[in-house]
PDB file of C-alpha atoms in Angstrom:
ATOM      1  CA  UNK A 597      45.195 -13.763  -5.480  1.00 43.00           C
ATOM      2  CA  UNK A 598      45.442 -16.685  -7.694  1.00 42.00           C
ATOM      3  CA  UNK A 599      45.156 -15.364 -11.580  1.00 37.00           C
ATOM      4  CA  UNK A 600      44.967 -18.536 -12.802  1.00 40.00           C
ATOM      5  CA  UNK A 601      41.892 -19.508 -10.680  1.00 39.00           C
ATOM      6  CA  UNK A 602      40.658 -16.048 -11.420  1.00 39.00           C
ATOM      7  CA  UNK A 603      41.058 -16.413 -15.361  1.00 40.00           C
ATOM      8  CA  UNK A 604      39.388 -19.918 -15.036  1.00 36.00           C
ATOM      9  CA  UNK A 605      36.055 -19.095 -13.337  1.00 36.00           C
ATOM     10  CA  UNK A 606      36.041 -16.486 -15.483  1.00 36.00           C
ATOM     11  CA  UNK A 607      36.066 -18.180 -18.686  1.00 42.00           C
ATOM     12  CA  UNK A 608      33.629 -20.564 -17.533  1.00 41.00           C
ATOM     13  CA  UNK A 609      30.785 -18.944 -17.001  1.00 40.00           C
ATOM     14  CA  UNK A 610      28.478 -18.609 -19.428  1.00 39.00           C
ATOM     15  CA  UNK A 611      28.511 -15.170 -21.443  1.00 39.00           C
ATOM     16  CA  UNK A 612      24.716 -14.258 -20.197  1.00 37.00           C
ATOM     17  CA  UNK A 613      25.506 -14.470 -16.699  1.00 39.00           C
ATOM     18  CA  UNK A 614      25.172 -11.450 -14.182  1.00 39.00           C
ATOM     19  CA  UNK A 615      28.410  -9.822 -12.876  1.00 36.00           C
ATOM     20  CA  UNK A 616      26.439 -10.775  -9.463  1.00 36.00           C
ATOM     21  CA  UNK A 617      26.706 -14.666 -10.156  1.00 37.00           C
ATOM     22  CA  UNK A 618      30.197 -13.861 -11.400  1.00 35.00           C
ATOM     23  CA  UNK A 619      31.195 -12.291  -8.214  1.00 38.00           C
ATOM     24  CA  UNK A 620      29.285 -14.798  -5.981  1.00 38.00           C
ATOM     25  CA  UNK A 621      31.103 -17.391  -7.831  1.00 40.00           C
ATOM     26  CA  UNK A 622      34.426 -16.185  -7.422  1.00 34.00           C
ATOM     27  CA  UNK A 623      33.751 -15.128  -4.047  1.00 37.00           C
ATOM     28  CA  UNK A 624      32.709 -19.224  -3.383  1.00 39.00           C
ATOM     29  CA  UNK A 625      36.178 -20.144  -4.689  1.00 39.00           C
ATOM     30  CA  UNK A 626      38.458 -17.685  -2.935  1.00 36.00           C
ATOM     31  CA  UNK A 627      36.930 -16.961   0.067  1.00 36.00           C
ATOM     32  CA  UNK A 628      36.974 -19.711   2.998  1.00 39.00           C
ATOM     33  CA  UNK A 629      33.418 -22.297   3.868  1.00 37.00           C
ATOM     34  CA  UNK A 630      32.207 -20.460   6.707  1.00 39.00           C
ATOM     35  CA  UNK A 631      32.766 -17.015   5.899  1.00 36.00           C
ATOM     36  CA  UNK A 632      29.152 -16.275   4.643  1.00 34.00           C
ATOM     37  CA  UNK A 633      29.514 -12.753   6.248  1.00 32.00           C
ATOM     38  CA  UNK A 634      32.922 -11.997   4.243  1.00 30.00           C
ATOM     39  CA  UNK A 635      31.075 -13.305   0.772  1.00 30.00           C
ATOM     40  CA  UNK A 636      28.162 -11.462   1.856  1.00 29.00           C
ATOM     41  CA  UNK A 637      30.294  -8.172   1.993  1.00 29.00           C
ATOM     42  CA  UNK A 638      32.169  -8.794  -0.739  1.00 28.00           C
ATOM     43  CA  UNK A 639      29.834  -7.496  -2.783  1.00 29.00           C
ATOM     44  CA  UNK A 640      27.256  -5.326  -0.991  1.00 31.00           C
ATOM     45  CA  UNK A 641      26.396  -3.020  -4.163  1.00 29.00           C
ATOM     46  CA  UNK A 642      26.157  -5.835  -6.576  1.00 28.00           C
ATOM     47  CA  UNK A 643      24.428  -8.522  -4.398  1.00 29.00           C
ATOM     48  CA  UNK A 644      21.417  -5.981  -2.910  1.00 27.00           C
ATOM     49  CA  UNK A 645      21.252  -3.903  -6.519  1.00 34.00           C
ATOM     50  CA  UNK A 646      19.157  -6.937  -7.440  1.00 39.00           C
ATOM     51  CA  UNK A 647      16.451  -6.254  -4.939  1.00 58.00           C
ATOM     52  CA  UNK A 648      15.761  -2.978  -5.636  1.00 66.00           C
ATOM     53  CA  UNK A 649      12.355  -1.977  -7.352  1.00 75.00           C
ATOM     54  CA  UNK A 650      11.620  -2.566 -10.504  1.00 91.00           C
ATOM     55  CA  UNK A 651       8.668  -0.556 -10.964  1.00 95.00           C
ATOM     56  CA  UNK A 652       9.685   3.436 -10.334  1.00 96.00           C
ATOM     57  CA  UNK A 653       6.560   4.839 -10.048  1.00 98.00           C
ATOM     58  CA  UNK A 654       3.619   4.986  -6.699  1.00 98.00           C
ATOM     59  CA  UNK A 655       0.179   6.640  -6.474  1.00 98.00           C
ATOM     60  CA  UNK A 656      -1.271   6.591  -2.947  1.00 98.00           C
ATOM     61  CA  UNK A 657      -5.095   7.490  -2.113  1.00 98.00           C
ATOM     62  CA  UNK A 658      -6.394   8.393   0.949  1.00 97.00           C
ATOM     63  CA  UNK A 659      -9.587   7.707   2.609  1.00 96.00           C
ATOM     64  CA  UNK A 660     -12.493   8.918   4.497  1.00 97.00           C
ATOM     65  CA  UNK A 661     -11.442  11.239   7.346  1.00 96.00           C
ATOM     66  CA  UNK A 662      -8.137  11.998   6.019  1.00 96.00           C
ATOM     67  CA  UNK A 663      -6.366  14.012   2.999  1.00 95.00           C
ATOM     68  CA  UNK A 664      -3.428  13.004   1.288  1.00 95.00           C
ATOM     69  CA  UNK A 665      -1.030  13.959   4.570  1.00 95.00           C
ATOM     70  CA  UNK A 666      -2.074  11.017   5.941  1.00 96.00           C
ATOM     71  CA  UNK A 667       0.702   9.223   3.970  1.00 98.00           C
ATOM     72  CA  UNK A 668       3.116  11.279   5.032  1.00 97.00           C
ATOM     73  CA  UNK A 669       5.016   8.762   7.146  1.00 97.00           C
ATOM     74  CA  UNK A 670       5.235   5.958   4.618  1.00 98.00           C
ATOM     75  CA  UNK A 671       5.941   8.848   1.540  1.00 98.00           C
ATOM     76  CA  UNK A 672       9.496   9.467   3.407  1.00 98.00           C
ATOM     77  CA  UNK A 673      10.530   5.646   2.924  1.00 98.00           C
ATOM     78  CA  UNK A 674       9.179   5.166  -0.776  1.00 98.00           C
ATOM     79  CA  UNK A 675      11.254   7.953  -1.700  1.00 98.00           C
ATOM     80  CA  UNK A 676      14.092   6.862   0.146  1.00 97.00           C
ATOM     81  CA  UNK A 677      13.961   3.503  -1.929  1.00 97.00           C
ATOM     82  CA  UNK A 678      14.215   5.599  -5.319  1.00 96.00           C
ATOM     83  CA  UNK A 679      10.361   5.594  -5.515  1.00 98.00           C
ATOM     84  CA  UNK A 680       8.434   8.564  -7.498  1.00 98.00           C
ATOM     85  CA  UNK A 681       5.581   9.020  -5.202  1.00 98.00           C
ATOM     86  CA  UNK A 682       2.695  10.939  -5.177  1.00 98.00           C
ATOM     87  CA  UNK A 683      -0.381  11.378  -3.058  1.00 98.00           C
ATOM     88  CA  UNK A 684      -3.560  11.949  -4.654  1.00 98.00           C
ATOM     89  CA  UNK A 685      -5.893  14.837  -3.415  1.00 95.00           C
ATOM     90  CA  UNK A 686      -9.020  12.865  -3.199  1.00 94.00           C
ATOM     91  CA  UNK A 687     -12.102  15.168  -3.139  1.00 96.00           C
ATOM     92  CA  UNK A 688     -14.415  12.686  -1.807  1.00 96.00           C
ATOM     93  CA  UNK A 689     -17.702  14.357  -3.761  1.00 97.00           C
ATOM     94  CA  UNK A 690     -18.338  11.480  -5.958  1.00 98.00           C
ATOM     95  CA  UNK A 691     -16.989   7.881  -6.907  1.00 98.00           C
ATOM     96  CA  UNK A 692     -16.082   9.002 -10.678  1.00 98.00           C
ATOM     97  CA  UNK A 693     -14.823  12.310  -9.524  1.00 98.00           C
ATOM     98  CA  UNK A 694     -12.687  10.745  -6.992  1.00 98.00           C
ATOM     99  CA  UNK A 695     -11.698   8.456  -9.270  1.00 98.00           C
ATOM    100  CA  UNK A 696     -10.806  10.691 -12.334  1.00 98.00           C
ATOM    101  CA  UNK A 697      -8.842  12.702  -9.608  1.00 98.00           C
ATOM    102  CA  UNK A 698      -6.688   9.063  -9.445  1.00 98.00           C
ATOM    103  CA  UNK A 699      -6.781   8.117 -13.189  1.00 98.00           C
ATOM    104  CA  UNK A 700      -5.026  11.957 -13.962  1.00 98.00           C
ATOM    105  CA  UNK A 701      -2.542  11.372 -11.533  1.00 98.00           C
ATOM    106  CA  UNK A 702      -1.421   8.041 -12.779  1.00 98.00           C
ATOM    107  CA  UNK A 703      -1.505   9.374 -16.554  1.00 97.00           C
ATOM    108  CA  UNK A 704       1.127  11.448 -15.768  1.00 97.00           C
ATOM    109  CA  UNK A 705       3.299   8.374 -14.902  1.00 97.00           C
ATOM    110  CA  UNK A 706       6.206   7.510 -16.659  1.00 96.00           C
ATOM    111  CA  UNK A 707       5.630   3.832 -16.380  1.00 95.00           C
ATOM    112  CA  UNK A 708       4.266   1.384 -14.380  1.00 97.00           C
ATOM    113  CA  UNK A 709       3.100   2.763 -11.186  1.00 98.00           C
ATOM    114  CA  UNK A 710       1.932   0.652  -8.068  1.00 98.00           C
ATOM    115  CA  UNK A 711      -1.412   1.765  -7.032  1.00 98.00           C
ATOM    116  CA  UNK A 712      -2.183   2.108  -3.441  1.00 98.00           C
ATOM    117  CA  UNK A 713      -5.350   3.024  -1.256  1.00 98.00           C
ATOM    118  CA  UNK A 714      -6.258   3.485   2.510  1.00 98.00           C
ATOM    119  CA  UNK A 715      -9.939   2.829   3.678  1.00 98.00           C
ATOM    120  CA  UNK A 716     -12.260   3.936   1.628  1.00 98.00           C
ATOM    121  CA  UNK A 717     -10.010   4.870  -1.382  1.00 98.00           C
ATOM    122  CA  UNK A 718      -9.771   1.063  -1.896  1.00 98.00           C
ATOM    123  CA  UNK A 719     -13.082   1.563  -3.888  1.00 98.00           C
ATOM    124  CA  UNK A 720     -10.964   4.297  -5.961  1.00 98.00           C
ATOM    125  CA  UNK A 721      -7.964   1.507  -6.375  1.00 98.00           C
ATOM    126  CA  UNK A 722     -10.462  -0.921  -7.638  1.00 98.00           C
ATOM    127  CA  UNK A 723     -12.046   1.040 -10.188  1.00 98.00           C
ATOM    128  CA  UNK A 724      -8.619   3.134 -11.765  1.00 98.00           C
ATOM    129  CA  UNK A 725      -6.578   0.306 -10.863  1.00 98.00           C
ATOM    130  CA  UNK A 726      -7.327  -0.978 -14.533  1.00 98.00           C
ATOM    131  CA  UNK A 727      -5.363   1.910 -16.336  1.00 98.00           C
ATOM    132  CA  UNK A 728      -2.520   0.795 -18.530  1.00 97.00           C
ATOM    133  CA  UNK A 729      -0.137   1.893 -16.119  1.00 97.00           C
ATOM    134  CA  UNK A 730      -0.625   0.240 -12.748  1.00 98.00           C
ATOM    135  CA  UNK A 731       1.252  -2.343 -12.429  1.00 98.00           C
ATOM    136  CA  UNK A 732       0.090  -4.070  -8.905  1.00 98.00           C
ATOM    137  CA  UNK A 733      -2.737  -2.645  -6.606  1.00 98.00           C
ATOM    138  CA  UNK A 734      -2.020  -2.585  -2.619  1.00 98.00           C
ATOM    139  CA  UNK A 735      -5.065  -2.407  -0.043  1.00 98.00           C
ATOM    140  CA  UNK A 736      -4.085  -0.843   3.701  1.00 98.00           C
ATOM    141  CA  UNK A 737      -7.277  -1.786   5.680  1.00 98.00           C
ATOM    142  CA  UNK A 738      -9.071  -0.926   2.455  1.00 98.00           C
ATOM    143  CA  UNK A 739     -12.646  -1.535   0.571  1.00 98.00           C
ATOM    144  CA  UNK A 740     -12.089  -4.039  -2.065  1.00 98.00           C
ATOM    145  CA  UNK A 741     -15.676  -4.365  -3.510  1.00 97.00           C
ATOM    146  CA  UNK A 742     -16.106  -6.576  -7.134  1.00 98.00           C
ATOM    147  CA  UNK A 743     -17.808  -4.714  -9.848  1.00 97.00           C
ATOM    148  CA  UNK A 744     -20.969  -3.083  -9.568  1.00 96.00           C
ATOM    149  CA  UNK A 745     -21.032  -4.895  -6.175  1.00 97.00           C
ATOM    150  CA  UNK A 746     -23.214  -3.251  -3.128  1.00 96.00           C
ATOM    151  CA  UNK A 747     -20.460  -2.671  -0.860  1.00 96.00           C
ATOM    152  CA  UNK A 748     -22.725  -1.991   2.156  1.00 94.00           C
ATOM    153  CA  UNK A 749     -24.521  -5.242   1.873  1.00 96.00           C
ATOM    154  CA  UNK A 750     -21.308  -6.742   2.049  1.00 96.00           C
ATOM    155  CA  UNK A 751     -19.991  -5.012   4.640  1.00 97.00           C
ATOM    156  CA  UNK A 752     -23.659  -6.313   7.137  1.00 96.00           C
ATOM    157  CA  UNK A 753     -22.521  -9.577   6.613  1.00 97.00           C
ATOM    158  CA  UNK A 754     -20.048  -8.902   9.527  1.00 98.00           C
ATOM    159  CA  UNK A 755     -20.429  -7.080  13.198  1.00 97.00           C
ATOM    160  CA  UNK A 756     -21.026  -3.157  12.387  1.00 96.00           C
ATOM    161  CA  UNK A 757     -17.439  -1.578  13.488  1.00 97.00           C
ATOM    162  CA  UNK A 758     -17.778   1.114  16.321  1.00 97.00           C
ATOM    163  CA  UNK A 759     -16.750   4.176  14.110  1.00 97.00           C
ATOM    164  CA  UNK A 760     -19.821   4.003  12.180  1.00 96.00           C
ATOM    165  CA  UNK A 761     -21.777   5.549  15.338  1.00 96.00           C
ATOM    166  CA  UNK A 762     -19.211   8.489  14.973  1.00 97.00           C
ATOM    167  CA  UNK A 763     -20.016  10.057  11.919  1.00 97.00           C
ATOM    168  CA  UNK A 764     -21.745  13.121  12.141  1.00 97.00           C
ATOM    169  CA  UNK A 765     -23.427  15.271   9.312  1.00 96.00           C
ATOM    170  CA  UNK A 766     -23.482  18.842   8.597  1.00 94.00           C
ATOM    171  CA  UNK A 767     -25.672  19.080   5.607  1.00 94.00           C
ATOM    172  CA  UNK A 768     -24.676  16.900   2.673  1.00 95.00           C
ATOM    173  CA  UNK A 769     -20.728  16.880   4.336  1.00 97.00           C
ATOM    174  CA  UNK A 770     -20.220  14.052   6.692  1.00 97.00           C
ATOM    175  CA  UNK A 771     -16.902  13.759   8.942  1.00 97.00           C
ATOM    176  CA  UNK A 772     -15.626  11.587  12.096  1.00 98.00           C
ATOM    177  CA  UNK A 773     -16.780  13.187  15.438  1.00 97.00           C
ATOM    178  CA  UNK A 774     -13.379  13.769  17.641  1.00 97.00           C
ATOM    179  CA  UNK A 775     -14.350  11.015  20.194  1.00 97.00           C
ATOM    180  CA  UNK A 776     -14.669   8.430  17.962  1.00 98.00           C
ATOM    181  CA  UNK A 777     -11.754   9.728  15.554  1.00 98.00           C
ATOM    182  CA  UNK A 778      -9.514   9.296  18.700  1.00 98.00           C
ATOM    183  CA  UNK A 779     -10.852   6.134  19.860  1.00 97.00           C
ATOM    184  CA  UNK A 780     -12.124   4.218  16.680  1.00 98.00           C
ATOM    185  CA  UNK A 781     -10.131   5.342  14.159  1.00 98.00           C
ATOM    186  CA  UNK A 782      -6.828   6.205  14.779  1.00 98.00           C
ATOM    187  CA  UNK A 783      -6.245   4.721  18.646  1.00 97.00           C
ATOM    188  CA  UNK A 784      -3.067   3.061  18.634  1.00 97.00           C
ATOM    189  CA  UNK A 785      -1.532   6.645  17.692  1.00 98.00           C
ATOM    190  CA  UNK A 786      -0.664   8.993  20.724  1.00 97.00           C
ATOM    191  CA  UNK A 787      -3.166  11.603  21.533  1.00 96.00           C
ATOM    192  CA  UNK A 788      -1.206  14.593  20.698  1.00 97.00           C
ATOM    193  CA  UNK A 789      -0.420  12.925  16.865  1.00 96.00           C
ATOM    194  CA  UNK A 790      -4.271  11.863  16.657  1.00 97.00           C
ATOM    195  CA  UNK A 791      -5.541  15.400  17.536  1.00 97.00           C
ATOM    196  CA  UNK A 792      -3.316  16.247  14.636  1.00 96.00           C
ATOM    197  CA  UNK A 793      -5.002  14.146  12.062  1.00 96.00           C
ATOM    198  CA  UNK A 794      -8.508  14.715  13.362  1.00 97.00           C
ATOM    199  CA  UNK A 795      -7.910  18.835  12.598  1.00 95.00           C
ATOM    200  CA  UNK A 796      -6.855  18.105   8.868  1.00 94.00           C
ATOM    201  CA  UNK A 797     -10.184  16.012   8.316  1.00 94.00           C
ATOM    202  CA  UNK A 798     -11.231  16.290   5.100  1.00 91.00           C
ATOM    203  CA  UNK A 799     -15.260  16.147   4.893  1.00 95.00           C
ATOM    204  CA  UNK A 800     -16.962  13.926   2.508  1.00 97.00           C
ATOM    205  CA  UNK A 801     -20.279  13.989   0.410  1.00 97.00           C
ATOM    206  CA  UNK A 802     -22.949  11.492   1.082  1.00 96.00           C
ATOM    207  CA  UNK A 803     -23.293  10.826  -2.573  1.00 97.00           C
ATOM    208  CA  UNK A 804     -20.249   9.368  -2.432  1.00 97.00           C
ATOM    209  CA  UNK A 805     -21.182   6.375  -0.426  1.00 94.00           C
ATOM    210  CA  UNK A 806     -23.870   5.696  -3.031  1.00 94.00           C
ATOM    211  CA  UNK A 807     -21.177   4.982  -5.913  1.00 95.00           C
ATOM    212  CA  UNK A 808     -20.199   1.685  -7.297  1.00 96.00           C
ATOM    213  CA  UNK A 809     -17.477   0.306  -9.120  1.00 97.00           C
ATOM    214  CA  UNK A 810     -17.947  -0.477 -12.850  1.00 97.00           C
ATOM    215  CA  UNK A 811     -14.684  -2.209 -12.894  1.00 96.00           C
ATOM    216  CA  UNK A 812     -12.702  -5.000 -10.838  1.00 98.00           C
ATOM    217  CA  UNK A 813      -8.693  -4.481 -11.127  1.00 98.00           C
ATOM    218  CA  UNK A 814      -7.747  -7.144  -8.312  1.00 98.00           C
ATOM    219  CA  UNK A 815      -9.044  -9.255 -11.061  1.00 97.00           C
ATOM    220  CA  UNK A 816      -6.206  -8.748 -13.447  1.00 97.00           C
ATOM    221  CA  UNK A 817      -3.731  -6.867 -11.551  1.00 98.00           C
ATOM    222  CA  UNK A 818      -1.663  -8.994  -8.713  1.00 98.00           C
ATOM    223  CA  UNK A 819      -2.721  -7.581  -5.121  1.00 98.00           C
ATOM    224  CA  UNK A 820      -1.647  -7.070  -2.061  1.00 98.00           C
ATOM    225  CA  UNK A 821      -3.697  -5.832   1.368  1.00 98.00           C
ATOM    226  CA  UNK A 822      -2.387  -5.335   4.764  1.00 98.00           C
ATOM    227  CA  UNK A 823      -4.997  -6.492   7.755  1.00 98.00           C
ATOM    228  CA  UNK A 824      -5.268  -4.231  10.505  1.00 98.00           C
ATOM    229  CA  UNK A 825      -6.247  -6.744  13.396  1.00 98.00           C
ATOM    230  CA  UNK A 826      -6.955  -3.903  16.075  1.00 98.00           C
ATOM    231  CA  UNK A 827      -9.245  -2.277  13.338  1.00 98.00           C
ATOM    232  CA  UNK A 828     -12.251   0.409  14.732  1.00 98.00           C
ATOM    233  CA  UNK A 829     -13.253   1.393  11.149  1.00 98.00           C
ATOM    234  CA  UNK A 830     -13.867  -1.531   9.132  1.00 98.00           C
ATOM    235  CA  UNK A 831     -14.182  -4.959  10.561  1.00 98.00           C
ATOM    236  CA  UNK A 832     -10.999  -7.213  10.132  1.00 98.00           C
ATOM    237  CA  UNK A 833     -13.106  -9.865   9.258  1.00 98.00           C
ATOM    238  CA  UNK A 834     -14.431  -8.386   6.570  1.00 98.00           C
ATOM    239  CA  UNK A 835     -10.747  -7.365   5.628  1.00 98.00           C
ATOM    240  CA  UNK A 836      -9.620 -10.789   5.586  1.00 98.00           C
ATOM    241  CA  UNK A 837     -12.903 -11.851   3.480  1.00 98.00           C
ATOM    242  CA  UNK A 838     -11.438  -9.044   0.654  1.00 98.00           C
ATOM    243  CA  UNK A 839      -8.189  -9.950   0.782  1.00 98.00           C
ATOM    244  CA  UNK A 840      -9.132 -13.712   0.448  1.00 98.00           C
ATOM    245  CA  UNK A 841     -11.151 -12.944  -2.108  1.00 98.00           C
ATOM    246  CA  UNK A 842      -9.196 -11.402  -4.390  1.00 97.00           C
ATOM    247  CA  UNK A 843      -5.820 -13.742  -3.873  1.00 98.00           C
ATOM    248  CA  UNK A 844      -3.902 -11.405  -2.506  1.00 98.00           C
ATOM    249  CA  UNK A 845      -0.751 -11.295  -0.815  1.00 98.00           C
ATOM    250  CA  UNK A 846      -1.829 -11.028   2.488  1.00 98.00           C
ATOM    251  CA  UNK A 847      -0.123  -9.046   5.709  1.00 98.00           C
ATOM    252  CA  UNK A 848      -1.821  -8.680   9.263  1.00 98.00           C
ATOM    253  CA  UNK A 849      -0.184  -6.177  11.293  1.00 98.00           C
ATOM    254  CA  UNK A 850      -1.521  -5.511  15.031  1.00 98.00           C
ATOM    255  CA  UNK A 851      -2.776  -2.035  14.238  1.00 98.00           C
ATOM    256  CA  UNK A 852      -5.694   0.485  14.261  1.00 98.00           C
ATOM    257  CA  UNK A 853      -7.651   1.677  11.340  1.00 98.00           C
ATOM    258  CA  UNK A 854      -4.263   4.100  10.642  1.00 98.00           C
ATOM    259  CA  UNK A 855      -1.356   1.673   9.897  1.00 98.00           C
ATOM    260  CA  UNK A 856      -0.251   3.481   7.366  1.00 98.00           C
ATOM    261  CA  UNK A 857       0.769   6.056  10.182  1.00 98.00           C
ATOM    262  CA  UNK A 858       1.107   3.865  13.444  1.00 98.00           C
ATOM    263  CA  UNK A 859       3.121   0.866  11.269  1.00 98.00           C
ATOM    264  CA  UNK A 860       4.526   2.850   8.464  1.00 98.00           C
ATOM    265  CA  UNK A 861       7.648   0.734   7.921  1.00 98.00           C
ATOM    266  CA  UNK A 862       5.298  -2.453   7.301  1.00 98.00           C
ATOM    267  CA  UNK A 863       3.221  -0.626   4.793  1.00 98.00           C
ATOM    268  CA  UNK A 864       6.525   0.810   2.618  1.00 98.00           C
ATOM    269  CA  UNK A 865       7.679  -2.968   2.684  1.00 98.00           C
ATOM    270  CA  UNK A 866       4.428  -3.796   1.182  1.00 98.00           C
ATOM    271  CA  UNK A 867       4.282  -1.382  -1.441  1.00 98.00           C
ATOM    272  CA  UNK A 868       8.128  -2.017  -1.988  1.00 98.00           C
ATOM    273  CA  UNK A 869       7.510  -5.733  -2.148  1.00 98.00           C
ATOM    274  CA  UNK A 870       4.420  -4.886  -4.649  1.00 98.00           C
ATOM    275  CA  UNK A 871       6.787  -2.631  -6.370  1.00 97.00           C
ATOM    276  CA  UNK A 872       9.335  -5.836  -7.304  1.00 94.00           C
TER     277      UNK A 872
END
């Protein structure tokens, strides 16, 4: 190795600069043009440390028809990343009680947390998404009403989705009959996984379709929301009319209602990316 060189660089570089530029500098000058593998290598710990997540901390709601398993394929790859994650038992009674069940999950945060919510729960996102500690909001296939906004008369603005004709009541508790769970909601999964999901169903109140958000966080909080394109459950127009609306960073993946469980690799890189 040339020391000289090496003591050179070195003292050039300005005191505030990263051992990574160092490095990539001194990689520039002693390794060959057109070894961009080698220089990448050089450094593997240094050069990726710089993408790793800033923000520590994720929340993740679930929606109608589900429980908070439902995230147990992206969970896995959060955590992997270094992530504290945790998956909020929505009880689907009431909008403020499902959203107080949010807002005591993300006080316990040590930091800024990314907030995230499937389906319905995007309602929840919106609404405790303005406590001090979220950090970004993400929307998978998700509500995204503006405050004290009729979601419903929204929603008739655009062709009714087929699941809606699958919900079936038992007293004030509504769920997803098993045809239409299979076929509308969650149809890009295999049968056996579906059949799965449709057994740990978690009923919901009919008063909670009558709540509406006081609050707006997409407003003040940067946003992302993934697109499901293949989507049974809520129209993908009406997706792309949310996500539009808000200015959010904006993913379409060619999924069903679930893509948090048929695409859960693109929905970790979204939270990851919102986690940056």
């Amino acid at each position: 190795m040339n020391f000289k060189l090496l003591r050179f660089v070195v003292g050039a570089l300005p005191a505030a600069m990263s051992l990574t530029t160092v490095a990539a500098a001194l990689a520039q000058q002693l390794i060959p043009t057109g070894t961009e593998k080698t220089v990448s290598s050089f450094l593997p710990r240094t050069a990726y440390a710089q993408t790793a997540p800033r923000v520590k901390n994720v929340v993740l709601v679930h929606g109608l028809f589900a429980d908070g398993s439902s995230w147990s394929e992206v969970i896995p790859r959060l955590q992997a990343a270094g992530l504290n994650v945790t998956s909020v038992q929505n009880p689907l009674t009431t909008l403020p009680e499902a959203v107080d069940a949010a807002l005591r999950v993300l006080g316990r945060q040590n930091g800024p947390t990314v907030l995230a919510g499937h389906s319905f729960s995007g309602m929840i996102v919106t609404e405790a998404g303005v406590h001090p500690n979220v950090s970004a909001l993400v929307y998978v296939a998700a509500r995204a009403p503006d405050a004290g906004e009729d979601y419903a008369a929204v929603a008739k603005r655009f062709p009714t989705p087929p699941a809606s004709a699958g919900v079936v009541f038992d007293g004030d508790e509504g769920r997803l009959g098993e045809e239409a769970f299979l076929r509308d909601f969650a149809g890009d999964l295999p049968e056996a996984k579906a059949r799965a999901l449709f057994a740990v169903q978690w009923p919901f109140h009919k008063a909670l379709l009558t709540g509406k958000t006081t609050h707006a966080a997409w407003r003040s909080k940067p946003s992302w929301y993934a697109v499901s394109t293949e989507d049974r459950t809520i129209n993908p127009d009406l997706q792309r009319f949310m996500a539009k609306r808000m200015g959010a960073k904006t993913i379409e993946l060619k999924a069903s209602h679930v893509s948090l469980i048929s695409q859960p690799e693109a929905i970790a890189n979204l939270i990851l990316e919102a986690a940056r």
